[in-house]
């Protein structure tokens, strides 16, 4: 698995988590408080930015070249 494949997989997983939060906010019959919606949006953004920062740190420290492979 290359670092780019790993990065794509991690971003996909964090995006799927964000999608699940969005779906939960869209369930009919559940009252959504504005504060809870703000918290969910903050969580979604945090998931995406923290994952991206983590992946950037891997690229910078472990694999200086993005074409290098990492263990499965």
Coordinates of N, CA, C and O in Angstrom, one line a residue:
X1 N 0.9 -1.2 0.0 CA 0.0 0.0 0.0 C 0.9 1.2 0.0 O 1.8 1.4 0.8
X2 N 0.7 2.1 -0.9 CA 1.5 3.3 -1.0 C 0.9 4.3 0.0 O -0.2 4.2 0.5
X3 N 1.6 5.4 0.3 CA 1.2 6.4 1.3 C -0.1 7.1 0.7 O -1.0 7.4 1.5
X4 N -0.1 7.2 -0.6 CA -1.3 7.9 -1.2 C -2.6 7.0 -1.0 O -3.6 7.5 -0.8
X5 N -2.4 5.7 -1.2 CA -3.5 4.8 -1.0 C -4.0 4.8 0.5 O -5.2 4.8 0.8
X6 N -3.0 4.8 1.4 CA -3.3 4.9 2.8 C -4.0 6.2 3.2 O -5.1 6.2 3.9
X7 N -3.5 7.3 2.6 CA -4.1 8.6 2.8 C -5.6 8.6 2.3 O -6.5 9.1 3.0
X8 N -5.8 8.1 1.1 CA -7.1 8.0 0.5 C -8.1 7.2 1.4 O -9.2 7.6 1.6
X9 N -7.6 6.1 1.9 CA -8.4 5.3 2.8 C -8.8 6.0 4.1 O -9.9 6.0 4.5
X10 N -7.8 6.7 4.7 CA -8.1 7.4 5.9 C -9.1 8.5 5.7 O -10.0 8.8 6.5
X11 N -8.9 9.3 4.6 CA -9.8 10.4 4.3 C -11.2 9.8 4.0 O -12.2 10.4 4.4
X12 N -11.3 8.7 3.4 CA -12.6 8.1 3.1 C -13.3 7.7 4.4 O -14.5 8.0 4.6
X13 N -12.6 7.1 5.3 CA -13.1 6.7 6.6 C -13.6 7.9 7.4 O -14.7 7.9 8.0
X14 N -12.8 9.0 7.4 CA -13.3 10.2 8.2 C -14.5 10.9 7.5 O -15.4 11.4 8.2
X15 N -14.5 10.8 6.2 CA -15.6 11.4 5.5 C -16.9 10.5 5.7 O -18.0 11.1 5.9
X16 N -16.7 9.2 5.8 CA -17.9 8.4 6.1 C -18.4 8.7 7.5 O -19.6 8.7 7.7
X17 N -17.5 8.9 8.5 CA -18.0 9.3 9.8 C -18.7 10.6 9.8 O -19.8 10.7 10.4
X18 N -18.3 11.5 9.0 CA -19.0 12.8 8.9 C -20.3 12.6 8.2 O -21.3 13.2 8.7
X19 N -20.4 11.8 7.2 CA -21.7 11.5 6.6 C -22.7 10.9 7.5 O -23.9 11.2 7.5
X20 N -22.2 9.9 8.4 CA -23.1 9.3 9.4 C -23.6 10.4 10.3 O -24.8 10.3 10.7
X21 N -22.8 11.3 10.8 CA -23.3 12.4 11.6 C -24.4 13.2 10.9 O -25.4 13.5 11.5
X22 N -24.1 13.5 9.7 CA -25.1 14.2 8.9 C -26.4 13.5 8.8 O -27.5 14.1 8.9
X23 N -26.3 12.2 8.5 CA -27.5 11.4 8.4 C -28.3 11.3 9.7 O -29.5 11.4 9.7
X24 N -27.6 11.2 10.8 CA -28.3 11.2 12.1 C -29.0 12.6 12.4 O -30.0 12.6 13.0
X25 N -28.4 13.7 11.9 CA -29.1 15.0 12.1 C -30.3 15.1 11.2 O -31.2 15.9 11.5
X26 N -30.4 14.2 10.2 CA -31.5 14.3 9.2 C -32.6 13.3 9.5 O -33.6 13.3 8.7
X27 N -32.5 12.6 10.5 CA -33.5 11.6 10.9 C -34.8 12.3 11.2 O -34.9 13.2 12.0
X28 N -35.9 11.8 10.6 CA -37.2 12.4 10.8 C -37.7 12.1 12.3 O -37.4 11.0 12.8
X29 N -38.4 13.0 12.9 CA -39.0 12.8 14.2 C -38.0 13.1 15.3 O -38.5 13.0 16.5
X30 N -36.8 13.4 15.1 CA -35.9 13.7 16.1 C -35.7 15.2 16.2 O -35.3 15.9 15.2
X31 N -36.1 15.8 17.3 CA -35.9 17.3 17.5 C -34.4 17.6 17.5 O -33.7 17.0 18.3
X32 N -34.1 18.6 16.7 CA -32.7 19.0 16.6 C -32.5 20.4 17.2 O -33.0 21.4 16.7
X33 N -31.8 20.5 18.3 CA -31.5 21.7 18.9 C -30.4 22.4 18.1 O -29.5 21.8 17.7
X34 N -30.5 23.7 18.0 CA -29.4 24.4 17.2 C -28.0 24.2 17.8 O -27.1 24.1 17.1
X35 N -27.9 24.1 19.1 CA -26.6 23.9 19.7 C -26.1 22.5 19.4 O -24.9 22.4 19.1
X36 N -27.0 21.5 19.3 CA -26.5 20.2 18.9 C -26.0 20.2 17.5 O -25.1 19.5 17.1
X37 N -26.7 20.9 16.6 CA -26.3 20.9 15.2 C -25.0 21.6 15.1 O -24.1 21.1 14.4
X38 N -24.7 22.7 15.8 CA -23.4 23.3 15.8 C -22.3 22.3 16.3 O -21.2 22.3 15.8
X39 N -22.6 21.6 17.4 CA -21.6 20.6 17.9 C -21.3 19.6 16.9 O -20.2 19.2 16.7
X40 N -22.4 19.1 16.2 CA -22.2 18.1 15.1 C -21.3 18.6 14.0 O -20.4 17.9 13.5
X41 N -21.6 19.8 13.6 CA -20.8 20.4 12.5 C -19.3 20.6 13.0 O -18.4 20.3 12.2
X42 N -19.1 21.0 14.2 CA -17.8 21.1 14.7 C -17.1 19.8 14.8 O -15.9 19.7 14.4
X43 N -17.8 18.8 15.1 CA -17.2 17.4 15.2 C -16.8 17.0 13.8 O -15.7 16.4 13.6
X44 N -17.7 17.2 12.8 CA -17.4 16.8 11.4 C -16.1 17.5 10.9 O -15.2 16.9 10.4
X45 N -16.1 18.8 11.1 CA -14.9 19.6 10.7 C -13.6 19.1 11.4 O -12.6 19.0 10.8
X46 N -13.8 18.8 12.7 CA -12.6 18.4 13.5 C -12.1 17.0 13.0 O -10.9 16.8 12.8
X47 N -13.1 16.1 12.7 CA -12.7 14.8 12.1 C -11.8 15.0 10.8 O -10.8 14.4 10.7
X48 N -12.3 15.8 10.0 CA -11.6 16.0 8.7 C -10.3 16.7 8.8 O -9.3 16.3 8.3
X49 N -10.2 17.8 9.6 CA -9.0 18.5 9.8 C -7.9 17.8 10.6 O -6.8 17.8 10.2
X50 N -8.4 17.0 11.6 CA -7.4 16.2 12.4 C -6.9 15.1 11.6 O -5.7 14.7 11.7
X51 N -7.7 14.5 10.8 CA -7.3 13.4 9.9 C -6.3 13.9 8.9 O -5.2 13.3 8.7
X52 N -6.6 15.0 8.3 CA -5.7 15.6 7.3 C -4.3 16.0 7.9 O -3.3 15.7 7.4
X53 N -4.4 16.6 9.1 CA -3.1 16.9 9.8 C -2.3 15.7 10.2 O -1.1 15.7 10.0
X54 N -3.0 14.6 10.6 CA -2.3 13.4 10.9 C -1.6 12.8 9.7 O -0.5 12.4 9.7
X55 N -2.3 12.8 8.6 CA -1.8 12.3 7.4 C -0.6 13.1 6.9 O 0.4 12.6 6.4
X56 N -0.7 14.4 7.0 CA 0.4 15.3 6.6 C 1.7 15.0 7.5 O 2.8 15.0 7.0
X57 N 1.4 14.7 8.8 CA 2.6 14.4 9.7 C 3.2 13.1 9.3 O 4.4 13.0 9.4
X58 N 2.4 12.1 8.9 CA 3.0 10.9 8.4 C 3.8 11.1 7.2 O 5.0 10.6 7.1
X59 N 3.3 11.9 6.3 CA 4.1 12.1 5.0 C 5.4 12.8 5.3 O 6.4 12.5 4.8
X60 N 5.3 13.8 6.2 CA 6.5 14.6 6.5 C 7.6 13.8 7.3 O 8.8 14.0 7.1
X61 N 7.1 13.0 8.3 CA 8.1 12.3 9.1 C 8.5 10.9 8.7 O 9.6 10.5 8.9
X62 N 7.5 10.1 8.3 CA 7.8 8.7 8.0 C 8.2 8.5 6.5 O 9.1 7.7 6.3
X63 N 7.5 9.1 5.6 CA 7.7 8.9 4.2 C 8.0 10.2 3.5 O 7.1 10.8 3.0
X64 N 9.2 10.6 3.4 CA 9.6 11.8 2.8 C 9.1 11.9 1.3 O 8.8 12.9 0.8
X65 N 9.0 10.7 0.7 CA 8.6 10.7 -0.7 C 7.2 10.0 -0.7 O 7.0 8.9 -0.2
X66 N 6.2 10.7 -1.3 CA 4.8 10.1 -1.3 C 4.7 8.9 -2.2 O 3.7 8.2 -2.1
X67 N 5.7 8.5 -2.9 CA 5.7 7.3 -3.7 C 6.2 6.1 -3.0 O 6.1 5.0 -3.5
X68 N 6.7 6.2 -1.7 CA 7.2 5.1 -1.0 C 6.0 4.3 -0.5 O 4.9 4.8 -0.3
X69 N 6.2 3.0 -0.3 CA 5.2 2.1 0.2 C 5.3 2.0 1.7 O 6.3 2.2 2.3
X70 N 4.1 1.7 2.3 CA 4.1 1.5 3.7 C 3.5 0.1 3.9 O 2.8 -0.5 3.0
X71 N 3.7 -0.5 5.1 CA 3.3 -1.9 5.3 C 1.7 -1.9 5.4 O 1.1 -1.0 5.8
X72 N 1.1 -3.0 4.9 CA -0.3 -3.2 5.0 C -0.8 -3.4 6.4 O -0.2 -3.9 7.2

